[in-house]
């Protein structure tokens, strides 16, 4: 399952006349996760591409998003980005 959208909670987006939000959901029932492997359909490929674009790298841990290795990799990237942000 992929949920893609925006979530702006502010007066402009809540009053209903000046801003709008959009959400898209995608599901591929023929590519479901099993005990032996994770789903590897188009949604999986989209996530890998999106994460590679956002992080600037293709980490092997990204292939299994629920793994501790993936969480550690994302936390490390976030920490490095935070250090760059506060350095200036």
mmCIF file with all atom_site columns, C-alpha atoms in Angstrom:
data_model
loop_
_atom_site.group_PDB
_atom_site.id
_atom_site.type_symbol
_atom_site.label_atom_id
_atom_site.label_alt_id
_atom_site.label_comp_id
_atom_site.label_asym_id
_atom_site.label_entity_id
_atom_site.label_seq_id
_atom_site.pdbx_PDB_ins_code
_atom_site.Cartn_x
_atom_site.Cartn_y
_atom_site.Cartn_z
_atom_site.occupancy
_atom_site.B_iso_or_equiv
_atom_site.pdbx_formal_charge
_atom_site.auth_seq_id
_atom_site.auth_comp_id
_atom_site.auth_asym_id
_atom_site.auth_atom_id
_atom_site.pdbx_PDB_model_num
ATOM 1  C CA . UNK A 1 1  ? 0.000   0.000   0.000  1.00 0.00 ? 1  UNK A CA 1
ATOM 2  C CA . UNK A 1 2  ? 1.233   3.476   -0.814 1.00 0.00 ? 2  UNK A CA 1
ATOM 3  C CA . UNK A 1 3  ? -0.367  6.614   0.587  1.00 0.00 ? 3  UNK A CA 1
ATOM 4  C CA . UNK A 1 4  ? 0.838   9.800   -1.061 1.00 0.00 ? 4  UNK A CA 1
ATOM 5  C CA . UNK A 1 5  ? -0.452  13.205  -0.139 1.00 0.00 ? 5  UNK A CA 1
ATOM 6  C CA . UNK A 1 6  ? -0.089  16.400  1.790  1.00 0.00 ? 6  UNK A CA 1
ATOM 7  C CA . UNK A 1 7  ? -1.140  17.279  5.299  1.00 0.00 ? 7  UNK A CA 1
ATOM 8  C CA . UNK A 1 8  ? -1.085  21.007  5.890  1.00 0.00 ? 8  UNK A CA 1
ATOM 9  C CA . UNK A 1 9  ? -2.959  21.846  9.050  1.00 0.00 ? 9  UNK A CA 1
ATOM 10 C CA . UNK A 1 10 ? -3.392  25.589  9.054  1.00 0.00 ? 10 UNK A CA 1
ATOM 11 C CA . UNK A 1 11 ? -6.194  28.114  8.671  1.00 0.00 ? 11 UNK A CA 1
ATOM 12 C CA . UNK A 1 12 ? -5.760  28.381  4.909  1.00 0.00 ? 12 UNK A CA 1
ATOM 13 C CA . UNK A 1 13 ? -6.135  24.650  4.318  1.00 0.00 ? 13 UNK A CA 1
ATOM 14 C CA . UNK A 1 14 ? -8.917  24.179  6.867  1.00 0.00 ? 14 UNK A CA 1
ATOM 15 C CA . UNK A 1 15 ? -11.331 26.942  5.778  1.00 0.00 ? 15 UNK A CA 1
ATOM 16 C CA . UNK A 1 16 ? -12.155 25.190  2.507  1.00 0.00 ? 16 UNK A CA 1
ATOM 17 C CA . UNK A 1 17 ? -12.042 28.152  0.139  1.00 0.00 ? 17 UNK A CA 1
ATOM 18 C CA . UNK A 1 18 ? -8.421  28.973  -0.582 1.00 0.00 ? 18 UNK A CA 1
ATOM 19 C CA . UNK A 1 19 ? -6.396  25.772  -0.403 1.00 0.00 ? 19 UNK A CA 1
ATOM 20 C CA . UNK A 1 20 ? -6.989  22.111  -0.987 1.00 0.00 ? 20 UNK A CA 1
ATOM 21 C CA . UNK A 1 21 ? -5.329  18.849  -0.094 1.00 0.00 ? 21 UNK A CA 1
ATOM 22 C CA . UNK A 1 22 ? -4.921  15.759  -2.239 1.00 0.00 ? 22 UNK A CA 1
ATOM 23 C CA . UNK A 1 23 ? -4.330  12.130  -1.363 1.00 0.00 ? 23 UNK A CA 1
ATOM 24 C CA . UNK A 1 24 ? -3.669  9.126   -3.561 1.00 0.00 ? 24 UNK A CA 1
ATOM 25 C CA . UNK A 1 25 ? -3.767  5.507   -2.418 1.00 0.00 ? 25 UNK A CA 1
ATOM 26 C CA . UNK A 1 26 ? -2.341  2.576   -4.321 1.00 0.00 ? 26 UNK A CA 1
ATOM 27 C CA . UNK A 1 27 ? -2.632  -1.140  -3.581 1.00 0.00 ? 27 UNK A CA 1
ATOM 28 C CA . UNK A 1 28 ? -1.327  -4.138  -5.499 1.00 0.00 ? 28 UNK A CA 1
ATOM 29 C CA . UNK A 1 29 ? -3.052  -7.284  -4.178 1.00 0.00 ? 29 UNK A CA 1
ATOM 30 C CA . UNK A 1 30 ? -0.953  -9.495  -6.461 1.00 0.00 ? 30 UNK A CA 1
ATOM 31 C CA . UNK A 1 31 ? 2.203   -8.252  -4.684 1.00 0.00 ? 31 UNK A CA 1
ATOM 32 C CA . UNK A 1 32 ? 1.577   -8.879  -0.995 1.00 0.00 ? 32 UNK A CA 1
ATOM 33 C CA . UNK A 1 33 ? 4.160   -9.383  1.731  1.00 0.00 ? 33 UNK A CA 1
ATOM 34 C CA . UNK A 1 34 ? 4.515   -12.929 2.997  1.00 0.00 ? 34 UNK A CA 1
ATOM 35 C CA . UNK A 1 35 ? 6.481   -14.425 5.874  1.00 0.00 ? 35 UNK A CA 1
ATOM 36 C CA . UNK A 1 36 ? 9.229   -15.289 3.375  1.00 0.00 ? 36 UNK A CA 1
ATOM 37 C CA . UNK A 1 37 ? 9.518   -11.997 1.465  1.00 0.00 ? 37 UNK A CA 1
ATOM 38 C CA . UNK A 1 38 ? 8.336   -8.422  1.189  1.00 0.00 ? 38 UNK A CA 1
ATOM 39 C CA . UNK A 1 39 ? 6.135   -7.177  -1.655 1.00 0.00 ? 39 UNK A CA 1
ATOM 40 C CA . UNK A 1 40 ? 8.140   -6.215  -4.738 1.00 0.00 ? 40 UNK A CA 1
ATOM 41 C CA . UNK A 1 41 ? 5.659   -4.671  -7.156 1.00 0.00 ? 41 UNK A CA 1
ATOM 42 C CA . UNK A 1 42 ? 5.471   -1.169  -8.596 1.00 0.00 ? 42 UNK A CA 1
ATOM 43 C CA . UNK A 1 43 ? 4.786   0.355   -5.169 1.00 0.00 ? 43 UNK A CA 1
ATOM 44 C CA . UNK A 1 44 ? 8.027   -1.140  -3.852 1.00 0.00 ? 44 UNK A CA 1
ATOM 45 C CA . UNK A 1 45 ? 9.928   0.255   -6.840 1.00 0.00 ? 45 UNK A CA 1
ATOM 46 C CA . UNK A 1 46 ? 8.276   3.670   -6.390 1.00 0.00 ? 46 UNK A CA 1
ATOM 47 C CA . UNK A 1 47 ? 9.289   3.758   -2.703 1.00 0.00 ? 47 UNK A CA 1
ATOM 48 C CA . UNK A 1 48 ? 12.889  2.809   -3.536 1.00 0.00 ? 48 UNK A CA 1
ATOM 49 C CA . UNK A 1 49 ? 13.071  5.511   -6.194 1.00 0.00 ? 49 UNK A CA 1
ATOM 50 C CA . UNK A 1 50 ? 11.487  8.130   -3.928 1.00 0.00 ? 50 UNK A CA 1
ATOM 51 C CA . UNK A 1 51 ? 13.763  7.349   -0.992 1.00 0.00 ? 51 UNK A CA 1
ATOM 52 C CA . UNK A 1 52 ? 16.832  7.370   -3.248 1.00 0.00 ? 52 UNK A CA 1
ATOM 53 C CA . UNK A 1 53 ? 15.792  10.767  -4.630 1.00 0.00 ? 53 UNK A CA 1
ATOM 54 C CA . UNK A 1 54 ? 15.123  12.236  -1.187 1.00 0.00 ? 54 UNK A CA 1
ATOM 55 C CA . UNK A 1 55 ? 18.207  10.847  0.551  1.00 0.00 ? 55 UNK A CA 1
ATOM 56 C CA . UNK A 1 56 ? 20.619  11.082  -2.373 1.00 0.00 ? 56 UNK A CA 1
ATOM 57 C CA . UNK A 1 57 ? 21.595  7.448   -2.021 1.00 0.00 ? 57 UNK A CA 1
ATOM 58 C CA . UNK A 1 58 ? 20.402  3.920   -2.699 1.00 0.00 ? 58 UNK A CA 1
ATOM 59 C CA . UNK A 1 59 ? 21.006  2.042   0.507  1.00 0.00 ? 59 UNK A CA 1
ATOM 60 C CA . UNK A 1 60 ? 20.497  -1.730  0.387  1.00 0.00 ? 60 UNK A CA 1
ATOM 61 C CA . UNK A 1 61 ? 18.581  -1.473  3.684  1.00 0.00 ? 61 UNK A CA 1
ATOM 62 C CA . UNK A 1 62 ? 15.830  0.479   1.881  1.00 0.00 ? 62 UNK A CA 1
ATOM 63 C CA . UNK A 1 63 ? 14.712  -2.775  0.221  1.00 0.00 ? 63 UNK A CA 1
ATOM 64 C CA . UNK A 1 64 ? 13.195  -3.930  3.523  1.00 0.00 ? 64 UNK A CA 1
ATOM 65 C CA . UNK A 1 65 ? 11.554  -0.843  5.084  1.00 0.00 ? 65 UNK A CA 1
ATOM 66 C CA . UNK A 1 66 ? 10.433  -2.576  8.291  1.00 0.00 ? 66 UNK A CA 1
ATOM 67 C CA . UNK A 1 67 ? 13.922  -3.807  9.170  1.00 0.00 ? 67 UNK A CA 1
ATOM 68 C CA . UNK A 1 68 ? 16.024  -2.326  11.949 1.00 0.00 ? 68 UNK A CA 1
ATOM 69 C CA . UNK A 1 69 ? 18.775  -1.760  9.379  1.00 0.00 ? 69 UNK A CA 1
ATOM 70 C CA . UNK A 1 70 ? 16.466  0.488   7.344  1.00 0.00 ? 70 UNK A CA 1
ATOM 71 C CA . UNK A 1 71 ? 15.374  2.449   10.404 1.00 0.00 ? 71 UNK A CA 1
ATOM 72 C CA . UNK A 1 72 ? 19.008  2.901   11.468 1.00 0.00 ? 72 UNK A CA 1
ATOM 73 C CA . UNK A 1 73 ? 19.998  4.010   7.939  1.00 0.00 ? 73 UNK A CA 1
ATOM 74 C CA . UNK A 1 74 ? 17.194  6.583   7.774  1.00 0.00 ? 74 UNK A CA 1
ATOM 75 C CA . UNK A 1 75 ? 18.009  7.848   11.278 1.00 0.00 ? 75 UNK A CA 1
ATOM 76 C CA . UNK A 1 76 ? 21.670  8.191   10.317 1.00 0.00 ? 76 UNK A CA 1
ATOM 77 C CA . UNK A 1 77 ? 20.762  10.157  7.177  1.00 0.00 ? 77 UNK A CA 1
ATOM 78 C CA . UNK A 1 78 ? 18.455  12.393  9.217  1.00 0.00 ? 78 UNK A CA 1
ATOM 79 C CA . UNK A 1 79 ? 21.174  12.957  11.814 1.00 0.00 ? 79 UNK A CA 1
ATOM 80 C CA . UNK A 1 80 ? 23.752  13.850  9.143  1.00 0.00 ? 80 UNK A CA 1
ATOM 81 C CA . UNK A 1 81 ? 21.314  16.250  7.485  1.00 0.00 ? 81 UNK A CA 1
ATOM 82 C CA . UNK A 1 82 ? 20.516  17.868  10.848 1.00 0.00 ? 82 UNK A CA 1
ATOM 83 C CA . UNK A 1 83 ? 24.224  18.342  11.550 1.00 0.00 ? 83 UNK A CA 1
ATOM 84 C CA . UNK A 1 84 ? 24.658  20.039  8.166  1.00 0.00 ? 84 UNK A CA 1
ATOM 85 C CA . UNK A 1 85 ? 21.637  22.262  8.851  1.00 0.00 ? 85 UNK A CA 1
ATOM 86 C CA . UNK A 1 86 ? 22.796  23.472  12.271 1.00 0.00 ? 86 UNK A CA 1
ATOM 87 C CA . UNK A 1 87 ? 26.431  23.899  11.197 1.00 0.00 ? 87 UNK A CA 1
ATOM 88 C CA . UNK A 1 88 ? 25.794  27.256  9.508  1.00 0.00 ? 88 UNK A CA 1
#
